Coordinates of C-alpha atoms in Angstrom, one line a residue:
Chain A
M1 CA 9.0 20.7 15.1
S2 CA 8.2 17.3 16.4
L3 CA 7.1 14.3 14.3
T4 CA 3.5 14.7 15.5
E5 CA 3.4 18.4 14.5
I6 CA 4.8 17.7 11.0
S7 CA 2.3 15.0 10.4
R8 CA -0.5 17.1 11.8
K9 CA 0.3 19.7 9.1
K10 CA 0.3 17.0 6.4
S11 CA -2.9 15.2 7.2
P12 CA -5.9 17.3 7.8
W13 CA -9.2 15.3 7.7
V14 CA -12.1 17.5 6.8
I15 CA -15.7 17.4 7.7
H16 CA -18.0 19.4 5.4
V17 CA -21.1 20.9 7.0
G18 CA -23.7 22.5 4.8
T19 CA -26.2 24.5 6.8
G20 CA -28.6 25.1 3.9
G21 CA -27.7 28.0 1.7
C22 CA -27.8 28.1 -2.1
N23 CA -25.3 25.2 -2.4
G24 CA -23.0 27.4 -4.6
C25 CA -20.1 27.1 -2.1
D26 CA -20.8 23.3 -1.6
L27 CA -20.2 22.8 -5.3
E28 CA -16.9 24.8 -5.2
I29 CA -15.7 22.7 -2.2
L30 CA -16.5 19.6 -4.2
A31 CA -14.5 21.1 -7.1
C32 CA -11.5 21.1 -4.7
L33 CA -11.6 17.3 -4.8
T34 CA -11.5 17.0 -8.6
P35 CA -8.3 16.5 -10.6
R36 CA -8.0 20.2 -11.4
Y37 CA -7.5 21.4 -7.8
D38 CA -7.0 18.0 -6.0
V39 CA -6.7 18.9 -2.3
S40 CA -5.7 15.2 -1.5
R41 CA -2.1 16.2 -2.4
F42 CA -2.1 18.0 1.0
G43 CA -3.3 14.8 2.6
V44 CA -6.8 16.0 2.9
M45 CA -9.3 13.3 3.4
S46 CA -13.0 14.0 3.4
T47 CA -14.7 12.2 6.3
G48 CA -18.4 12.3 7.2
N49 CA -17.5 11.6 10.8
P50 CA -16.7 14.5 13.3
K51 CA -14.8 12.1 15.6
H52 CA -12.1 11.6 12.9
A53 CA -12.0 15.2 11.7
D54 CA -9.5 18.0 12.3
V55 CA -11.0 20.7 10.1
M56 CA -14.7 21.7 9.9
L57 CA -15.7 23.5 6.7
V58 CA -19.0 25.3 7.4
V59 CA -20.9 26.5 4.3
G60 CA -24.0 28.6 4.2
P61 CA -26.0 30.9 6.6
V62 CA -26.6 29.4 10.1
T63 CA -30.4 29.0 10.6
I64 CA -31.8 28.8 14.1
K65 CA -32.7 25.2 13.6
Y66 CA -29.2 24.3 12.5
K67 CA -27.5 26.1 15.5
E68 CA -27.7 23.1 17.8
I69 CA -26.4 20.7 15.2
I70 CA -23.3 22.7 14.4
K71 CA -22.6 23.1 18.1
N72 CA -23.0 19.3 18.6
L73 CA -20.7 18.5 15.7
Y74 CA -18.1 21.0 17.0
D75 CA -18.2 19.4 20.4
Q76 CA -17.7 15.9 19.0
M77 CA -14.5 16.8 17.3
P78 CA -11.3 16.0 19.2
D79 CA -8.7 18.7 19.9
P80 CA -6.9 20.3 18.2
K81 CA -9.6 21.4 15.8
V82 CA -10.1 24.3 13.4
V83 CA -13.3 25.8 11.9
I84 CA -13.3 27.4 8.5
S85 CA -16.3 29.5 7.4
V86 CA -16.5 29.2 3.7
G87 CA -18.4 31.9 1.7
T88 CA -19.9 35.2 2.6
C89 CA -23.1 33.7 4.1
A90 CA -21.1 31.7 6.6
S91 CA -18.7 34.5 7.4
T92 CA -21.2 37.4 8.0
G93 CA -24.7 36.2 7.1
G94 CA -24.4 37.8 3.7
I95 CA -27.6 38.2 1.8
Y96 CA -29.6 36.5 4.5
Q97 CA -28.6 39.1 7.2
G98 CA -31.6 40.1 9.2
C99 CA -33.8 37.3 8.0
Y100 CA -36.2 35.9 10.7
G101 CA -35.0 32.3 10.8
H102 CA -31.3 33.3 10.8
C103 CA -28.8 33.9 13.5
G104 CA -25.8 35.6 11.7
G105 CA -22.5 34.1 10.8
V106 CA -21.0 30.9 12.1
D107 CA -18.9 32.8 14.6
K108 CA -22.1 33.4 16.6
V109 CA -22.3 29.7 17.3
V110 CA -18.7 28.3 17.4
P111 CA -15.3 30.0 17.4
V112 CA -14.1 30.5 13.8
D113 CA -10.4 30.5 13.0
V114 CA -10.3 31.2 9.2
Y115 CA -12.8 33.2 7.2
V116 CA -12.9 32.6 3.4
P117 CA -15.1 35.2 1.9
G118 CA -16.6 35.3 -1.5
C119 CA -19.9 34.7 -3.2
N120 CA -19.4 32.1 -4.2
V121 CA -15.8 31.3 -3.2
R122 CA -13.3 30.1 -5.7
P123 CA -11.7 26.7 -5.1
E124 CA -8.3 28.4 -4.9
A125 CA -9.6 30.5 -2.0
V126 CA -10.8 27.4 -0.2
I127 CA -7.4 25.8 -0.6
D128 CA -5.7 29.0 0.6
G129 CA -7.9 28.9 3.7
L130 CA -7.1 25.3 4.4
V131 CA -3.4 25.9 4.2
L132 CA -3.8 28.8 6.6
A133 CA -5.8 26.6 9.0
L134 CA -3.0 24.0 9.1
D135 CA -0.6 26.4 10.8
I136 CA -3.4 27.3 13.3
L137 CA -3.8 23.6 14.2
N138 CA -0.3 23.4 15.7
E139 CA -0.6 26.7 17.5
K140 CA -3.8 25.6 19.1
E141 CA -2.3 22.3 20.3
R142 CA 0.6 24.3 21.8
K143 CA -1.8 26.6 23.6
I144 CA -3.8 23.6 25.0
L145 CA -0.6 22.0 26.2
E146 CA 0.5 25.2 27.9
E147 CA -2.9 25.6 29.6
K148 CA -2.6 22.0 30.8
K149 CA 0.8 22.7 32.3
A150 CA -0.4 25.9 34.0
K151 CA -3.3 24.0 35.4
A152 CA -1.0 21.2 36.7
K153 CA 1.3 23.9 38.3
G154 CA -1.7 25.6 39.9
A155 CA -2.9 22.3 41.3
A156 CA 0.5 21.5 42.7
Chain B
M1 CA 23.8 -24.4 13.0
A2 CA 24.0 -20.7 14.1
D3 CA 23.3 -19.9 10.5
N4 CA 20.2 -22.1 10.5
I5 CA 18.7 -20.4 13.6
L6 CA 19.3 -17.0 12.1
I7 CA 17.3 -18.0 9.0
T8 CA 14.5 -19.8 10.9
Y9 CA 14.0 -17.2 13.6
G10 CA 15.8 -14.0 12.5
V11 CA 14.2 -13.5 9.1
P12 CA 10.6 -13.9 10.4
L13 CA 11.3 -11.6 13.3
L14 CA 12.8 -9.0 10.9
L15 CA 9.7 -9.3 8.7
L16 CA 7.4 -9.0 11.7
I17 CA 9.1 -5.8 12.8
L18 CA 9.2 -4.4 9.2
S19 CA 5.6 -5.5 8.3
P20 CA 3.8 -2.3 9.6
I21 CA 6.2 -0.2 7.5
I22 CA 5.8 -2.4 4.4
G23 CA 2.1 -2.5 4.9
G24 CA 1.8 1.2 5.4
L25 CA 3.9 1.9 2.3
L26 CA 1.8 -0.5 0.3
I27 CA -1.4 1.3 1.3
G28 CA 0.3 4.6 0.5
I29 CA 1.4 3.4 -3.0
D30 CA -2.2 2.2 -3.4
R31 CA -3.6 5.6 -2.7
K32 CA -1.1 7.3 -5.0
V33 CA -1.8 4.8 -7.9
T34 CA -5.5 5.2 -7.4
A35 CA -5.1 9.0 -7.6
R36 CA -3.0 8.7 -10.7
I37 CA -5.6 6.5 -12.3
Q38 CA -8.2 9.2 -11.6
N39 CA -5.9 11.8 -13.1
R40 CA -5.1 13.4 -9.7
S41 CA -1.7 13.9 -8.3
G42 CA -2.6 12.3 -5.0
P43 CA -1.0 12.2 -1.5
P44 CA 2.6 11.3 -0.9
I45 CA 3.2 7.6 -0.4
V46 CA 4.1 8.0 3.3
Q47 CA 0.6 9.5 3.9
P48 CA -0.7 6.6 6.0
F49 CA 2.2 7.2 8.5
Y50 CA 1.4 11.0 8.6
D51 CA -2.2 10.0 9.4
T52 CA -1.2 7.6 12.1
F53 CA 1.3 10.0 13.8
K54 CA -1.3 12.8 13.7
L55 CA -3.9 10.5 15.3
F56 CA -1.5 9.7 18.1
G57 CA -1.2 13.4 18.9
K58 CA -4.9 14.0 19.1
E59 CA -7.3 14.2 22.0
D60 CA -9.2 10.9 22.8
K61 CA -13.0 11.2 23.0
I62 CA -13.9 8.0 24.8
V63 CA -17.4 6.6 24.7
N64 CA -17.0 3.6 27.0
K65 CA -14.1 1.4 28.0
T66 CA -15.4 -1.8 26.4
Y67 CA -14.7 -0.9 22.8
L68 CA -11.2 0.3 23.6
V69 CA -10.5 -3.2 24.9
F70 CA -11.9 -4.7 21.8
G71 CA -9.9 -2.3 19.6
A72 CA -6.7 -3.3 21.4
A73 CA -7.6 -7.0 21.1
Y74 CA -8.1 -6.5 17.4
L75 CA -4.6 -5.1 17.0
L76 CA -3.0 -7.8 19.1
T77 CA -4.8 -10.7 17.4
V78 CA -3.8 -9.4 14.0
I79 CA -0.2 -9.2 15.1
L80 CA -0.4 -12.6 16.7
S81 CA -1.8 -14.2 13.5
L82 CA 0.9 -12.5 11.4
A83 CA 3.6 -13.8 13.8
L84 CA 2.2 -17.3 13.6
L85 CA 2.2 -17.2 9.8
L86 CA 5.7 -15.9 9.6
F87 CA 7.1 -18.3 12.2
Q88 CA 5.5 -21.2 10.2
Y89 CA 3.0 -22.4 12.8
D90 CA -0.2 -24.3 12.2
L91 CA -2.1 -22.8 9.2
L92 CA -5.5 -23.7 10.6
I93 CA -4.9 -21.9 13.9
T94 CA -3.4 -18.9 12.0
T95 CA -6.6 -18.7 10.0
F96 CA -8.8 -19.0 13.0
I97 CA -6.9 -16.3 14.9
F98 CA -7.1 -14.0 11.9
G99 CA -10.9 -14.6 11.9
L100 CA -10.9 -13.9 15.7
S101 CA -9.5 -10.4 15.0
F102 CA -12.5 -9.7 12.8
I103 CA -14.8 -10.9 15.6
F104 CA -13.2 -8.4 18.0
L105 CA -13.8 -5.6 15.5
V106 CA -17.5 -6.7 15.2
L107 CA -17.8 -6.7 19.0
A108 CA -16.2 -3.3 19.1
G109 CA -18.8 -2.1 16.7
Y110 CA -21.7 -3.6 18.7
S111 CA -20.4 -2.3 22.0
T112 CA -20.6 1.4 21.1
R113 CA -24.4 1.7 20.8
S114 CA -24.1 4.1 17.9
Q115 CA -26.3 3.1 14.9
F116 CA -23.4 3.5 12.5
G117 CA -21.3 1.1 14.6
N118 CA -24.1 -1.4 14.8
V119 CA -24.9 -1.4 11.1
G120 CA -21.2 -1.6 10.3
A121 CA -20.7 -4.5 12.7
T122 CA -23.6 -6.4 11.2
R123 CA -22.2 -6.0 7.8
E124 CA -18.8 -7.0 9.0
L125 CA -20.4 -10.2 10.4
M126 CA -22.0 -10.9 7.0
Q127 CA -18.6 -10.5 5.3
M128 CA -17.1 -12.9 7.8
L129 CA -19.9 -15.3 7.0
T130 CA -19.0 -15.1 3.4
Y131 CA -15.2 -15.4 3.4
E132 CA -14.5 -17.7 6.4
P133 CA -16.0 -20.9 5.0
I134 CA -14.2 -20.4 1.7
L135 CA -10.9 -19.7 3.5
L136 CA -11.3 -22.7 5.7
F137 CA -12.1 -24.9 2.8
A138 CA -9.0 -23.6 1.0
V139 CA -6.9 -24.4 4.1
F140 CA -8.5 -27.9 4.2
L141 CA -7.5 -28.4 0.5
I142 CA -3.9 -27.3 1.4
R143 CA -3.9 -29.9 4.2
L144 CA -5.1 -32.5 1.7
V145 CA -2.3 -31.8 -0.8
T146 CA 0.6 -31.3 1.7
G147 CA -0.5 -33.9 4.3
S148 CA -0.2 -31.5 7.2
F149 CA -1.6 -28.3 8.6
E150 CA 1.9 -27.1 9.4
I151 CA 3.2 -24.3 7.1
E152 CA 6.5 -26.1 6.9
S153 CA 5.0 -28.9 4.9
I154 CA 4.1 -26.3 2.2
Y155 CA 7.8 -25.5 1.9
S156 CA 8.7 -29.2 1.8
A157 CA 6.0 -30.3 -0.6
A158 CA 6.9 -31.9 -3.9
Q159 CA 5.2 -29.2 -6.0
P160 CA 4.2 -25.6 -5.3
L161 CA 0.5 -25.3 -4.3
L162 CA -0.2 -23.3 -7.5
Y163 CA 0.1 -26.4 -9.6
T164 CA -2.2 -28.5 -7.5
L165 CA -4.7 -25.9 -6.2
P166 CA -5.1 -23.3 -9.0
L167 CA -8.8 -22.9 -8.5
A168 CA -8.4 -22.6 -4.7
L169 CA -6.1 -19.7 -5.3
L170 CA -8.7 -18.1 -7.6
A171 CA -11.3 -18.5 -4.8
I172 CA -8.9 -16.8 -2.4
F173 CA -8.4 -14.0 -4.9
I174 CA -12.1 -13.5 -4.9
I175 CA -12.3 -13.1 -1.2
L176 CA -9.1 -11.0 -1.1
P177 CA -10.9 -7.6 -1.4
I178 CA -13.1 -8.5 1.6
K179 CA -10.1 -9.0 3.8
A180 CA -8.3 -5.9 2.5
R181 CA -11.5 -3.8 3.0
K182 CA -11.5 -2.7 -0.6
S183 CA -14.1 -2.1 -3.3
P184 CA -16.3 -4.0 -4.3
F185 CA -16.5 -5.5 -0.8
D186 CA -15.8 -2.4 1.3
I187 CA -19.4 -2.8 2.6
A188 CA -18.6 -2.8 6.3
E189 CA -16.8 0.6 6.3
A190 CA -18.5 2.3 3.5
H191 CA -17.5 5.9 4.1
Q192 CA -20.3 7.4 2.1
E193 CA -23.2 5.5 3.8
I194 CA -22.3 4.5 7.3
A195 CA -19.6 7.0 8.5
Q196 CA -16.8 4.4 9.1
G197 CA -18.6 1.2 10.2
P198 CA -17.3 -0.3 13.4
E199 CA -14.5 2.3 13.6
T200 CA -17.0 5.2 13.8
E201 CA -16.7 5.9 17.5
Y202 CA -12.9 5.5 17.7
S203 CA -10.9 8.7 17.8
G204 CA -7.4 9.9 18.6
K205 CA -4.8 7.2 19.4
Y206 CA -7.2 4.4 19.5
L207 CA -8.1 5.1 15.8
G208 CA -4.3 5.2 15.3
L209 CA -4.1 1.6 16.7
L210 CA -6.7 0.4 14.3
L211 CA -4.8 2.0 11.4
T212 CA -1.7 0.2 12.5
A213 CA -3.7 -3.0 12.6
H214 CA -4.7 -2.4 9.0
F215 CA -1.0 -2.2 8.1
F216 CA -0.3 -5.6 9.6
E217 CA -3.5 -7.0 8.0
M218 CA -2.3 -5.8 4.5
F219 CA 1.0 -7.7 4.9
F220 CA -0.8 -10.7 6.3
I221 CA -3.1 -11.3 3.4
L222 CA -0.3 -10.7 0.8
W223 CA 1.9 -13.2 2.7
F224 CA -0.9 -15.7 2.9
V225 CA -1.4 -15.6 -0.9
S226 CA 2.4 -15.9 -1.4
L227 CA 2.3 -19.3 0.3
F228 CA 0.9 -20.7 -2.9
F229 CA 4.3 -20.4 -4.6
V230 CA 7.3 -21.0 -2.3
K231 CA 9.3 -23.5 -4.3
D232 CA 12.3 -22.8 -6.6
V233 CA 11.3 -23.0 -10.2
A234 CA 13.6 -23.9 -13.1
L235 CA 12.9 -21.8 -16.2
G236 CA 14.9 -23.2 -19.0
G237 CA 18.4 -23.3 -17.5
L238 CA 17.6 -20.5 -15.0
V239 CA 16.7 -21.4 -11.5
I240 CA 14.5 -18.8 -9.8
P241 CA 14.6 -19.0 -6.0
G242 CA 11.4 -19.5 -4.1
V243 CA 11.7 -16.2 -2.3
I244 CA 11.5 -14.3 -5.6
M245 CA 8.5 -16.3 -6.6
Q246 CA 6.9 -15.5 -3.3
V247 CA 7.5 -11.7 -3.8
L248 CA 6.1 -12.1 -7.3
M249 CA 2.9 -13.7 -5.9
M250 CA 2.5 -10.9 -3.5
L251 CA 3.0 -8.4 -6.3
V252 CA 0.3 -10.1 -8.4
A253 CA -2.1 -10.1 -5.5
Y254 CA -1.4 -6.4 -4.8
V255 CA -1.9 -5.3 -8.4
F256 CA -5.1 -7.4 -8.5
L257 CA -6.3 -5.6 -5.4
I258 CA -5.6 -2.1 -6.9
V259 CA -7.2 -2.9 -10.3
V260 CA -10.3 -4.5 -8.8
D261 CA -10.6 -1.6 -6.3
N262 CA -10.7 1.0 -9.1
A263 CA -12.7 -1.0 -11.6
T264 CA -15.7 -1.9 -9.5
A265 CA -18.4 -0.3 -7.5
R266 CA -19.6 -1.4 -4.1
L267 CA -22.0 -4.3 -3.9
R268 CA -24.9 -4.8 -1.5
V269 CA -24.5 -7.4 1.3
D270 CA -26.9 -9.9 -0.2
Q271 CA -25.3 -9.6 -3.6
M272 CA -21.9 -10.2 -2.1
L273 CA -23.1 -13.2 -0.1
K274 CA -24.7 -14.9 -3.1
Q275 CA -22.0 -14.2 -5.7
V276 CA -18.9 -14.8 -3.6
F277 CA -20.2 -17.8 -1.9
I278 CA -21.5 -19.6 -5.0
V279 CA -18.5 -18.8 -7.2
G280 CA -16.0 -19.5 -4.4
M281 CA -17.5 -22.8 -3.4
V282 CA -17.9 -24.1 -7.0
L283 CA -14.3 -23.3 -7.7
L284 CA -13.2 -25.1 -4.5
I285 CA -15.3 -28.2 -5.1
I286 CA -14.0 -28.5 -8.7
N287 CA -10.5 -28.3 -7.3
L288 CA -11.3 -30.9 -4.7
I289 CA -12.7 -33.3 -7.4
Y290 CA -9.5 -32.6 -9.5
I291 CA -7.3 -33.5 -6.5
I292 CA -9.2 -36.7 -5.7
V293 CA -9.4 -37.9 -9.4
T294 CA -5.7 -37.3 -10.1
G295 CA -4.8 -38.9 -6.7
R296 CA -2.7 -36.0 -5.5
W297 CA -4.1 -36.1 -2.0
I298 CA -2.3 -37.4 1.1
A299 CA -4.4 -38.9 3.9

């Protein structure tokens, strides 16, 4: 493992996107930052800025109005990036499934890498999902590099 | 003679090379101590380096080329000002170049056309407006006491600056959190209000460059404060060398920064301008009167 890959595993910067559910999962994510669970020991920093973020935590059912915003935020994040859907609503649609203003889970809008189900999720589950996502970050970067190499070969 | 050259050029060069590592570790220790104060376990102390290396391995999302130039200029001017300080050049020029680095950051914020960048740049400009006159006044007082703007003259002065300029040091301590971007004066890059201020649009390795510049900056401000006590001091029969006093001064400033950072909440821009400017200027003027009355000044 190179130095960059080690440090990538040790410093995920997180952007937290609430799409407007019941706010139960939002509270559980905030509980992760408290002394009891303290995600900052993994180097997690909560940023409000998609340009600095590696990990996107999406909470709540995706409404049709919010679809564009999530897509926009996802596009602004620099590679390698990971999306975690937190809670049942974000993963499948949950209790809101079939509702008129609703378009299903987050995976209908942006590719999701880790699903953390639960209504509402426990902070331990969120941390578990985050740690899973850290391995995916490095895999993704390797894939991107391979694609780049293949492209360069094809061009030559 | 060879020994002399080694000390006058080798030691500053070594410090300049080591300063990003020292600055980064200091920021890491700061984060750890802050976490312990809040009863968290906190990130490891090498966390700032992890962040920087990660950013160098990320994709760059570039908005326009102008702000990249300003970001690089910010890093270079910070390094230049630190080099001038360590190689004992003119103190006035060092301060001006350090101010110039802030101006480049402001220009970077204005050139991105994002509202967060613009608001952050305006606030950064207001912060500069607050601390720059106080800093220059303090440098002017140092010139008055030592007789020269050269940093060498601080080393060759009869007394350490702390004895003649105690209130000026206090004024510098007040503006210290502004320069270190810490609470209560972290107005320009308030995470919670305006994403990251002038640094909002930076990503990937350009943000990494800015982080590196912050490491240099941290070392610069601590070294600047340490200039106030560079002389040997005799304590009873014990002679404490100037270097140790300098390290002690840096430690005091560092602990002060952490304590103030954790004990206070963020001020508004106008509150900062009023409070810092009035208190700082009054302290400096009292110090100036004290110097003139006791006749410690050199024309």
